[in-house]
mmCIF file of C-alpha atoms and ligand atoms in Angstrom:
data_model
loop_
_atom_site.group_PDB
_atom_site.id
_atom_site.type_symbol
_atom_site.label_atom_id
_atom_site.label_comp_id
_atom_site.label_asym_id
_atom_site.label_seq_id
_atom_site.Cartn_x
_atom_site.Cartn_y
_atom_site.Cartn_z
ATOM 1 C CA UNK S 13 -33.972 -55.277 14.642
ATOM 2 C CA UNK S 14 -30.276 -56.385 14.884
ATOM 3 C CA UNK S 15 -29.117 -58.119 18.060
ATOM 4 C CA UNK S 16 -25.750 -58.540 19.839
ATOM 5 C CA UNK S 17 -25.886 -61.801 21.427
ATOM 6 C CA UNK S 18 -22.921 -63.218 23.969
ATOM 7 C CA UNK S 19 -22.432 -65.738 25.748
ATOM 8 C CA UNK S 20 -20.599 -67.171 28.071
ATOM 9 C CA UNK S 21 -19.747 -69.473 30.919
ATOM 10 C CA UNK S 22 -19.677 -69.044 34.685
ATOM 11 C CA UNK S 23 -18.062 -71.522 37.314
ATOM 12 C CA UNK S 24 -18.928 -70.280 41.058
ATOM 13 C CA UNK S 25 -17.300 -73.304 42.857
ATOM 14 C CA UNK S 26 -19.263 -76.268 41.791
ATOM 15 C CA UNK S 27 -22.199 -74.579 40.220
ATOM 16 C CA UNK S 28 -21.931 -73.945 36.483
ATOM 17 C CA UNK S 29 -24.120 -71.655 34.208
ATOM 18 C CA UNK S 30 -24.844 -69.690 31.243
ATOM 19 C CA UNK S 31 -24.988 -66.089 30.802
ATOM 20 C CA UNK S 32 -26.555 -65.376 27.472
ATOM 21 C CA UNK S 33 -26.522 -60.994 26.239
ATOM 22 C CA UNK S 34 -28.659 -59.063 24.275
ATOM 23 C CA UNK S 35 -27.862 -55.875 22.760
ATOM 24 C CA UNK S 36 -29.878 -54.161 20.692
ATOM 25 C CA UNK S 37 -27.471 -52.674 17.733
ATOM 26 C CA UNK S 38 -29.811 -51.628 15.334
ATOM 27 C CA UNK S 39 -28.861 -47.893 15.514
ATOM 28 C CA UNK S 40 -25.237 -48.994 15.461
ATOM 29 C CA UNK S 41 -25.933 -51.330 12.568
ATOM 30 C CA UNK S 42 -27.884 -48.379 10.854
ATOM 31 C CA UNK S 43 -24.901 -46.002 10.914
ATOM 32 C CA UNK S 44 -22.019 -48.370 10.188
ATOM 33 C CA UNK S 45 -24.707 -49.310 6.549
ATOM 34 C CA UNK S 46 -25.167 -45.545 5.713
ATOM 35 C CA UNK S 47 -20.972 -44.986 6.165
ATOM 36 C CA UNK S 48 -20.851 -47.664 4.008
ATOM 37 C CA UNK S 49 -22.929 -46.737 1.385
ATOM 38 C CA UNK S 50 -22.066 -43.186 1.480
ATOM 39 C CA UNK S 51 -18.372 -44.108 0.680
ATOM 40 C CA UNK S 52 -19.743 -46.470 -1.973
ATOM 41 C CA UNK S 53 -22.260 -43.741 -3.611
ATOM 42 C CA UNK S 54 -18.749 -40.987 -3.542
ATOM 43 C CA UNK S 55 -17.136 -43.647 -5.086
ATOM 44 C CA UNK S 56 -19.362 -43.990 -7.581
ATOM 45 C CA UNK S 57 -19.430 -40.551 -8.162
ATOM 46 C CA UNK S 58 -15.970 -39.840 -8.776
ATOM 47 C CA UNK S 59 -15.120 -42.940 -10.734
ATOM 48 C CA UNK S 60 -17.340 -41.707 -13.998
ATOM 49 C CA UNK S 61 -16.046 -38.594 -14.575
ATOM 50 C CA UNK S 62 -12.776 -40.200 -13.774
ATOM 51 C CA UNK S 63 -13.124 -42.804 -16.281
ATOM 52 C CA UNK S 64 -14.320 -40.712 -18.882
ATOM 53 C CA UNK S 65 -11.481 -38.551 -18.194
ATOM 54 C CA UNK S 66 -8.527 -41.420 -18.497
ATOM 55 C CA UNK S 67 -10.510 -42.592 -21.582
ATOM 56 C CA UNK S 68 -9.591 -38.740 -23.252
ATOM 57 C CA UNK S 69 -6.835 -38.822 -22.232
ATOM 58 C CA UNK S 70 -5.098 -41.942 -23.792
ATOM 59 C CA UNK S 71 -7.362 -41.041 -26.914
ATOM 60 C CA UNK S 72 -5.452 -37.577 -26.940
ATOM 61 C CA UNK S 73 -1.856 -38.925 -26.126
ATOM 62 C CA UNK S 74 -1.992 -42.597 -28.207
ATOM 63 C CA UNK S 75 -5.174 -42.462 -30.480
ATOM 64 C CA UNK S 76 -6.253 -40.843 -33.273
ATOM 65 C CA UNK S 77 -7.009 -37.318 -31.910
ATOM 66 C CA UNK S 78 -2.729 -37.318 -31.899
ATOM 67 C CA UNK S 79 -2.919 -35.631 -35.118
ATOM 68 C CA UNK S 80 -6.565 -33.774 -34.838
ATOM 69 C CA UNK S 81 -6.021 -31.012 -33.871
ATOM 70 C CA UNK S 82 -10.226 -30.211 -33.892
ATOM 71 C CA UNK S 83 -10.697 -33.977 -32.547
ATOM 72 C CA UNK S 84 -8.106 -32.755 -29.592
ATOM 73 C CA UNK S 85 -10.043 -29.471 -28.789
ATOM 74 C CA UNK S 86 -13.575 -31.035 -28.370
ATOM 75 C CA UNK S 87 -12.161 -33.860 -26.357
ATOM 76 C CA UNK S 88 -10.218 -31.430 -24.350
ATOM 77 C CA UNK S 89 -13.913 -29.264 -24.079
ATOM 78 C CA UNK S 90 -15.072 -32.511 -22.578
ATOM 79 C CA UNK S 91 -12.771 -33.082 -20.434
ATOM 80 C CA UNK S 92 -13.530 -29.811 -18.661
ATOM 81 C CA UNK S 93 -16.836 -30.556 -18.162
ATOM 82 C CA UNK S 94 -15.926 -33.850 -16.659
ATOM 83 C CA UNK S 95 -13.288 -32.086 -14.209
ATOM 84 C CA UNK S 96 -15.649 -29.290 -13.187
ATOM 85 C CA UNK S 97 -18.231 -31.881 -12.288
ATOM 86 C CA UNK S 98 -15.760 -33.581 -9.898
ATOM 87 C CA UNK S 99 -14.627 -30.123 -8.583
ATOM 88 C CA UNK S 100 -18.165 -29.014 -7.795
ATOM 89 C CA UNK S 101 -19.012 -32.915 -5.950
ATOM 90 C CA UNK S 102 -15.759 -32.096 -3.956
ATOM 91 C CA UNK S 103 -16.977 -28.528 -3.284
ATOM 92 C CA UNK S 104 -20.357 -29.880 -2.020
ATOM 93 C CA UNK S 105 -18.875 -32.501 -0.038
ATOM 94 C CA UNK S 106 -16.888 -30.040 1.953
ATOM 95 C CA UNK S 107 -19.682 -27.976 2.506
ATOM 96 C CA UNK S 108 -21.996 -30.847 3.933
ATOM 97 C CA UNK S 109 -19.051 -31.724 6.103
ATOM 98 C CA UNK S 110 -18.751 -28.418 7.361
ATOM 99 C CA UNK S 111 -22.297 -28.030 7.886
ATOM 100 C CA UNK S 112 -22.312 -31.684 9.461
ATOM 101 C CA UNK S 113 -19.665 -29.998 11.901
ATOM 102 C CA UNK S 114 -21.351 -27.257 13.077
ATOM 103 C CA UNK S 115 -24.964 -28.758 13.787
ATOM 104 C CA UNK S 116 -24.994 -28.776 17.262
ATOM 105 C CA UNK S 117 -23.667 -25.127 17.648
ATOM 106 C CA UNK S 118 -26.919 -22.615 17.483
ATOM 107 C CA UNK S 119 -26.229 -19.266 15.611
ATOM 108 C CA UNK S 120 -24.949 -16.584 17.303
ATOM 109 C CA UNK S 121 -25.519 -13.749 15.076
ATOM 110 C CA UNK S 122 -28.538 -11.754 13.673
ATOM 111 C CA UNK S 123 -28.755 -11.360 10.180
ATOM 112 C CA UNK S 124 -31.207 -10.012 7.694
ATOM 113 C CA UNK S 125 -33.048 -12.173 5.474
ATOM 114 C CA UNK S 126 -34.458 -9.192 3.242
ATOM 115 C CA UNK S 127 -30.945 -7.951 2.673
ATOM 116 C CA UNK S 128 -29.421 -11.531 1.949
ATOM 117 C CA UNK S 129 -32.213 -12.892 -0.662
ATOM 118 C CA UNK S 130 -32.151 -9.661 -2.580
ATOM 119 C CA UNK S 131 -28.760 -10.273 -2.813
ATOM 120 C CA UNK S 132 -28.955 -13.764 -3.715
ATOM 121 C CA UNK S 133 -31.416 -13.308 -6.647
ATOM 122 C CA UNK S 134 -30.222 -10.109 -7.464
ATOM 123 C CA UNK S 135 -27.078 -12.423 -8.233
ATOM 124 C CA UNK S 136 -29.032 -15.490 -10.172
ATOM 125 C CA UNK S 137 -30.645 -13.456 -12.229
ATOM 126 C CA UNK S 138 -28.268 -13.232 -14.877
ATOM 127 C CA UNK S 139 -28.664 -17.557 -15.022
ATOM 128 C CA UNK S 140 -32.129 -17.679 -14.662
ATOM 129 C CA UNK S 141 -32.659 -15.224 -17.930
ATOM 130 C CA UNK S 142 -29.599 -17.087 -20.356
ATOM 131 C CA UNK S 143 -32.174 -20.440 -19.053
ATOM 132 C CA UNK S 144 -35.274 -18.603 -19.848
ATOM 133 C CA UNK S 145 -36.545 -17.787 -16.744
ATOM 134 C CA UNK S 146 -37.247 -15.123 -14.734
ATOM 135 C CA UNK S 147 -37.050 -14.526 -11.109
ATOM 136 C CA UNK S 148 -39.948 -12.640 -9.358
ATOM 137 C CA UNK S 149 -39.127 -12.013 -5.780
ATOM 138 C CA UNK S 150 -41.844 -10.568 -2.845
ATOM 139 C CA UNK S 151 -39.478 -9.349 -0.367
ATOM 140 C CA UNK S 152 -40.674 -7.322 2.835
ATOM 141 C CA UNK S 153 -39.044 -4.171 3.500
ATOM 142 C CA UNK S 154 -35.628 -4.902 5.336
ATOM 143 C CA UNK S 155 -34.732 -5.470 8.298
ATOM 144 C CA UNK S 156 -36.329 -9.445 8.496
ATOM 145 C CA UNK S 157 -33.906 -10.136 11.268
ATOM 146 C CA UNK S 158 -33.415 -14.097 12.251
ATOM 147 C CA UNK S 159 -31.069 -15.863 14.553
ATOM 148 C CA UNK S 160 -28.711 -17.284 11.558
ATOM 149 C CA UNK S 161 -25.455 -17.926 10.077
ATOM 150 C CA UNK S 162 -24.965 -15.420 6.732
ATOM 151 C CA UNK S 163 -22.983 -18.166 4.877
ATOM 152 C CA UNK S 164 -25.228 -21.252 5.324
ATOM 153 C CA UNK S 165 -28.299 -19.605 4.622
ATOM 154 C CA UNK S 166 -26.934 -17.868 1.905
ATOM 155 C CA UNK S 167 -26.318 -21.255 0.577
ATOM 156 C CA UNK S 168 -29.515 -22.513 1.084
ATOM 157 C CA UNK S 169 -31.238 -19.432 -0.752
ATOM 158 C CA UNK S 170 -28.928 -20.253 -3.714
ATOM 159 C CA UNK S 171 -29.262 -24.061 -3.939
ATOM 160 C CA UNK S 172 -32.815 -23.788 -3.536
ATOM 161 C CA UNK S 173 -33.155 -20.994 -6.325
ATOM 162 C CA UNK S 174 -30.501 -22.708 -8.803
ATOM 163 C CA UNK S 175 -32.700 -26.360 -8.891
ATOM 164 C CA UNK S 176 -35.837 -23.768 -9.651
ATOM 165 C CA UNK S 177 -33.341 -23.064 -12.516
ATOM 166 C CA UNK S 178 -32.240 -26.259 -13.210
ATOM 167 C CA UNK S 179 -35.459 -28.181 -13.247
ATOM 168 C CA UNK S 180 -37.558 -25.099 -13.984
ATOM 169 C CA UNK S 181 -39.728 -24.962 -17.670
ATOM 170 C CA UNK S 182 -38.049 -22.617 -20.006
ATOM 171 C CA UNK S 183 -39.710 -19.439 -20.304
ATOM 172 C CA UNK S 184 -41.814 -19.781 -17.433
ATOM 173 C CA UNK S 185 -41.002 -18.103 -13.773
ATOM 174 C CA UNK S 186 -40.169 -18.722 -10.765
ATOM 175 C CA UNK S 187 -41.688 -16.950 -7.727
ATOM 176 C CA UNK S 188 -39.728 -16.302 -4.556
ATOM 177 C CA UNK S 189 -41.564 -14.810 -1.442
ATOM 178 C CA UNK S 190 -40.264 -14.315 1.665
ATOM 179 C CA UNK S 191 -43.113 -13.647 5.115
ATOM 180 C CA UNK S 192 -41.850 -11.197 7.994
ATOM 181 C CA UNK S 193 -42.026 -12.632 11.271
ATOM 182 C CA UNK S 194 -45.403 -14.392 12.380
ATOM 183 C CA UNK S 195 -46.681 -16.629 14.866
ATOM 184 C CA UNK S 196 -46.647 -20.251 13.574
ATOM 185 C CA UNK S 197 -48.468 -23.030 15.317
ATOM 186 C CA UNK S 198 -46.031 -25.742 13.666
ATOM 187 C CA UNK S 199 -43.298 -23.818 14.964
ATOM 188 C CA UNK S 200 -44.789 -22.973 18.445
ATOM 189 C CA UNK S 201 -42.860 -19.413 18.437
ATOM 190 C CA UNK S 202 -42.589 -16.394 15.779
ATOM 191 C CA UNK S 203 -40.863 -17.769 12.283
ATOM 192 C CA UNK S 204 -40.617 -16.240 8.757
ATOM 193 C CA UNK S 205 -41.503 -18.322 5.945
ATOM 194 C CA UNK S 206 -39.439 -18.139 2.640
ATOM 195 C CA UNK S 207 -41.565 -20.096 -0.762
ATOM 196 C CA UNK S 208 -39.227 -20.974 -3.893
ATOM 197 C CA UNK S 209 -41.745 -22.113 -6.548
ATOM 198 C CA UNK S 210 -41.081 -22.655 -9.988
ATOM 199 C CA UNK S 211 -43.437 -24.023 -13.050
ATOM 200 C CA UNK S 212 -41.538 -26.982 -14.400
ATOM 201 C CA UNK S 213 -42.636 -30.702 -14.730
ATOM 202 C CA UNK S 214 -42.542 -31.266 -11.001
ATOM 203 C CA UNK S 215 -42.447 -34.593 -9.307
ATOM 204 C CA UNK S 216 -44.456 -37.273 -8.029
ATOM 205 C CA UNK S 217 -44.633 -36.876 -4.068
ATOM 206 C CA UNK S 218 -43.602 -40.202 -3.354
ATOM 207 C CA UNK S 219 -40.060 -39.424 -3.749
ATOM 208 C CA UNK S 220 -40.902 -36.013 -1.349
ATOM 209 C CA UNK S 221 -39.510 -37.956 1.963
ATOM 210 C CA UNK S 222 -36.112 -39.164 0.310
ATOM 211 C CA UNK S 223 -35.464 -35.963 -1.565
ATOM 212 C CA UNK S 224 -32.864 -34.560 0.858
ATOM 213 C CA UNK S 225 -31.235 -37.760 1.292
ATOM 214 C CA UNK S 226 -27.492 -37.314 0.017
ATOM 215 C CA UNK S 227 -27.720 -38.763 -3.934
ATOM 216 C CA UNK S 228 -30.986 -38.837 -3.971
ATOM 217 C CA UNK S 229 -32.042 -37.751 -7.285
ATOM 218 C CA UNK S 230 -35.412 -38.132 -9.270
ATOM 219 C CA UNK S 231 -34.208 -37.801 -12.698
ATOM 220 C CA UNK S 232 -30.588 -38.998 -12.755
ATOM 221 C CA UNK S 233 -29.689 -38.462 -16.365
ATOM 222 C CA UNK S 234 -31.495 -34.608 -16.008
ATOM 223 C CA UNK S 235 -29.602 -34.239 -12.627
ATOM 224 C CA UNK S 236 -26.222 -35.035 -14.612
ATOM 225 C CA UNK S 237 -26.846 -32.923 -17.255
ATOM 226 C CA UNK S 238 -27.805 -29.954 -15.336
ATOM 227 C CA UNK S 239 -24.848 -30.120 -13.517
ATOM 228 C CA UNK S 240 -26.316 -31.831 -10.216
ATOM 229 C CA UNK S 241 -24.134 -33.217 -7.413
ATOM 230 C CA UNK S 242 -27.337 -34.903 -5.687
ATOM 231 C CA UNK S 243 -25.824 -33.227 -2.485
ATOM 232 C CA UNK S 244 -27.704 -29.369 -2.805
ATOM 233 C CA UNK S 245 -30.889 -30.446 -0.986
ATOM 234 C CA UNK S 246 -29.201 -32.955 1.658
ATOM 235 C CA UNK S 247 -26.704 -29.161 2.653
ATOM 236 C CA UNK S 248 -30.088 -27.830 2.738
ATOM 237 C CA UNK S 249 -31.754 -30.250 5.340
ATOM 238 C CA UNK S 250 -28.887 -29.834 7.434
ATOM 239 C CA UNK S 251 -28.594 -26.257 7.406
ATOM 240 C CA UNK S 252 -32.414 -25.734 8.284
ATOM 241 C CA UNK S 253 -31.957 -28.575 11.094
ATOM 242 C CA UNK S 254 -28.892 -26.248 12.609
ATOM 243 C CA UNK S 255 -30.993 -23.379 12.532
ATOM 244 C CA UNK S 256 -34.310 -25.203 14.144
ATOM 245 C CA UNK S 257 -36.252 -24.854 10.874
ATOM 246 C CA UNK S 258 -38.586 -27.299 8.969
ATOM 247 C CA UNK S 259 -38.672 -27.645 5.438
ATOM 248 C CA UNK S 260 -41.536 -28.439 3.702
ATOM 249 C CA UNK S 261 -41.784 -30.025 -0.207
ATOM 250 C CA UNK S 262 -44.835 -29.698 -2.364
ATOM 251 C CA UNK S 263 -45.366 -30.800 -5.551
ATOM 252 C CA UNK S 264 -47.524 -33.146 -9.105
ATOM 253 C CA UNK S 265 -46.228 -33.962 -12.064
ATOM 254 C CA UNK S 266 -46.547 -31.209 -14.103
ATOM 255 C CA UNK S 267 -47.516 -28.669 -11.786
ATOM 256 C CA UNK S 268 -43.987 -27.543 -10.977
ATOM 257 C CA UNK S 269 -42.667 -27.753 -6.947
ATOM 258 C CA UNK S 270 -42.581 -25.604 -4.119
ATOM 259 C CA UNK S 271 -39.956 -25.132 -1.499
ATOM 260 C CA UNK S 272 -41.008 -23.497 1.845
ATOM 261 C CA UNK S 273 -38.443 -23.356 4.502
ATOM 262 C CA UNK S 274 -39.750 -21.758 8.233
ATOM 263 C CA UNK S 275 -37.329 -20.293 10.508
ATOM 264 C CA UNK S 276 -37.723 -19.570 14.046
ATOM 265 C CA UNK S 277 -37.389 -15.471 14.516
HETATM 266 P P1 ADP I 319 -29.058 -32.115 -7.698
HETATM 267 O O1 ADP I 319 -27.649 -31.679 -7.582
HETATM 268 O O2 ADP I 319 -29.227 -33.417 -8.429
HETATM 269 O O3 ADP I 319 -29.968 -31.036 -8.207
HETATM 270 P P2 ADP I 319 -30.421 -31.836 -5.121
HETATM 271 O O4 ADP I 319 -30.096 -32.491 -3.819
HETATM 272 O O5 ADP I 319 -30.383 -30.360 -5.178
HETATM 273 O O6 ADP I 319 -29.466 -32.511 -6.193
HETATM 274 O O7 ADP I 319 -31.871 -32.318 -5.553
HETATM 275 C C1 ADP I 319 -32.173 -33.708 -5.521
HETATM 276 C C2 ADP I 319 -33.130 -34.058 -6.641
HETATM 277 O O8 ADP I 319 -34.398 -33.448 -6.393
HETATM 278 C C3 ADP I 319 -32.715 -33.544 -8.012
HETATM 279 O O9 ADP I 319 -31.816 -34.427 -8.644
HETATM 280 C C4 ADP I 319 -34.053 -33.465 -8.732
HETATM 281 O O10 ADP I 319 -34.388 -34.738 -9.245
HETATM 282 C C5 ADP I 319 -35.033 -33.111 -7.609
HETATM 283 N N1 ADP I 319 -35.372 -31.673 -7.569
HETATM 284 C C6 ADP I 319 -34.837 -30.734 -6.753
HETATM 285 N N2 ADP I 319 -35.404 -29.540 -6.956
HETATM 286 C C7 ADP I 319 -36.339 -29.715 -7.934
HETATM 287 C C8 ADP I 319 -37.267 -28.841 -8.596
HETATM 288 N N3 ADP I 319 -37.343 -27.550 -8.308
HETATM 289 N N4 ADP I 319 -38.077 -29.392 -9.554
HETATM 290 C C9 ADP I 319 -37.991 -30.713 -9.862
HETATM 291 N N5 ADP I 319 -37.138 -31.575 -9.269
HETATM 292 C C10 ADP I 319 -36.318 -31.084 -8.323
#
């Protein structure tokens, strides 16, 4: 707990005292650390591929790939992988602001989860087979009609479906399944239920309750190299909280993870 404490002195005529404050800032303490380090962790973020990406290019313009022409072209290659990775953190920090800036406004619209996930994987399938994997999706006869925004959840299908990619075991699958509208006792009211499942090496639960936090990531150096922002699940969290939905994280080492997201109906 972090207090606030003021003081100060008080004359009435002859008498004299103290008047001592205390605030409780703890909250306000909280939020002014996680500003802090979220600027720090973007920071971070940017700076490597940044660096790597001066490094090329005084290489290309002053060092020896001057006059290589095949040292220029693979150094160039890398560079585009460095600059895509800053373009898609930028991308997914626009989106969580976005998302941040519509939390408090409910959904106004209907939309049809059937129509949008066959979309979705209909769309990821082409990824999921060049990695080795394929998608098997149990979707209910449309329409699965939900209180929702089309864009945001659309996002949330994908992200959820691309980490089954990313993290997935090569030539295993990856089951999607989404439930038509049923009472829930969690949920105290009618709610589908969409699963994203895959069969890859999983991850110990302990990191389950930090796993949406922005930059969170439980393998950094596979995160990288898949192409990871650390950002995907933290969009997620918020776009489930703006629709009144829980998300729920299951998984052991080795025994692959499931995603299930509830959404009120
Ligand atoms: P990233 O861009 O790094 O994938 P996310 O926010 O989407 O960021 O996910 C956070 C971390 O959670 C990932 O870096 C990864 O370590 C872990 N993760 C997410 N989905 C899975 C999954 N299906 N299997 C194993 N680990 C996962």
């Amino acid at each position: 707990v972090t207090y606030a404490i003021r003081c100060a002195a008080i004359h009435r005529g002859d008498r004299h005292g103290v008047l001592l404050s205390f605030e409780d800032v703890t909250d306000v303490e909280a939020a002014s650390q996680m500003r802090r380090d979220f600027v720090a962790n973007v920071s971070h973020e940017l700076k490597t591929p940044l660096t790597a990406l001066l490094g090329f290019i005084e290489t290309i313009l002053h060092g020896p790939a001057r006059e290589d022409a095949a040292a220029r072209d693979r150094f160039l290659g890398i560079m585009e992988a460095e600059a895509e990775r800053m373009n898609r953190l930028v991308g997914d920090l626009l989106s969580l602001n976005r998302v941040e800036a519509t939390e408090r406004m409910r959904p106004t619209s209907r939309i049809d989860l059937a129509v949008l996930l066959t979309s979705v994987v209909k769309s990821l399938s082409g990824i999921a087979g060049d990695a080795g994997l394929e998608i098997r999706a149990d979707v209910p006869e449309p329409p699965v009609s939900v209180p929702g925004d089309a864009d945001q959840l659309r996002q949330v299908l994908t992200n959820l479906i691309e980490n089954a990619i990313k993290y997935g075991a090569e030539g295993k699958r990856i089951d999607v399944r989404l439930t038509p509208p049923a009472y829930h006792p969690r949920m105290r009211c009618d709610a589908v239920e969409l699963v994203v499942r895959d069969f890859g090496p999983g991850f110990d639960p302990v990191h389950i309750p930090r796993l949406t936090e922005r930059f969170y990531r439980v393998d950094s150096h596979r995160s990288r190299q898949m192409g990871g922002t650390g950002l995907g699940l933290a969009i997620v969290k918020h776009i489930i909280g703006r629709h009144r939905g829980r998300i729920q994280i299951e998984s052991e080492p080795g025994q692959g993870a499931a995603f299930r997201v509830l959404l009120p109906a």
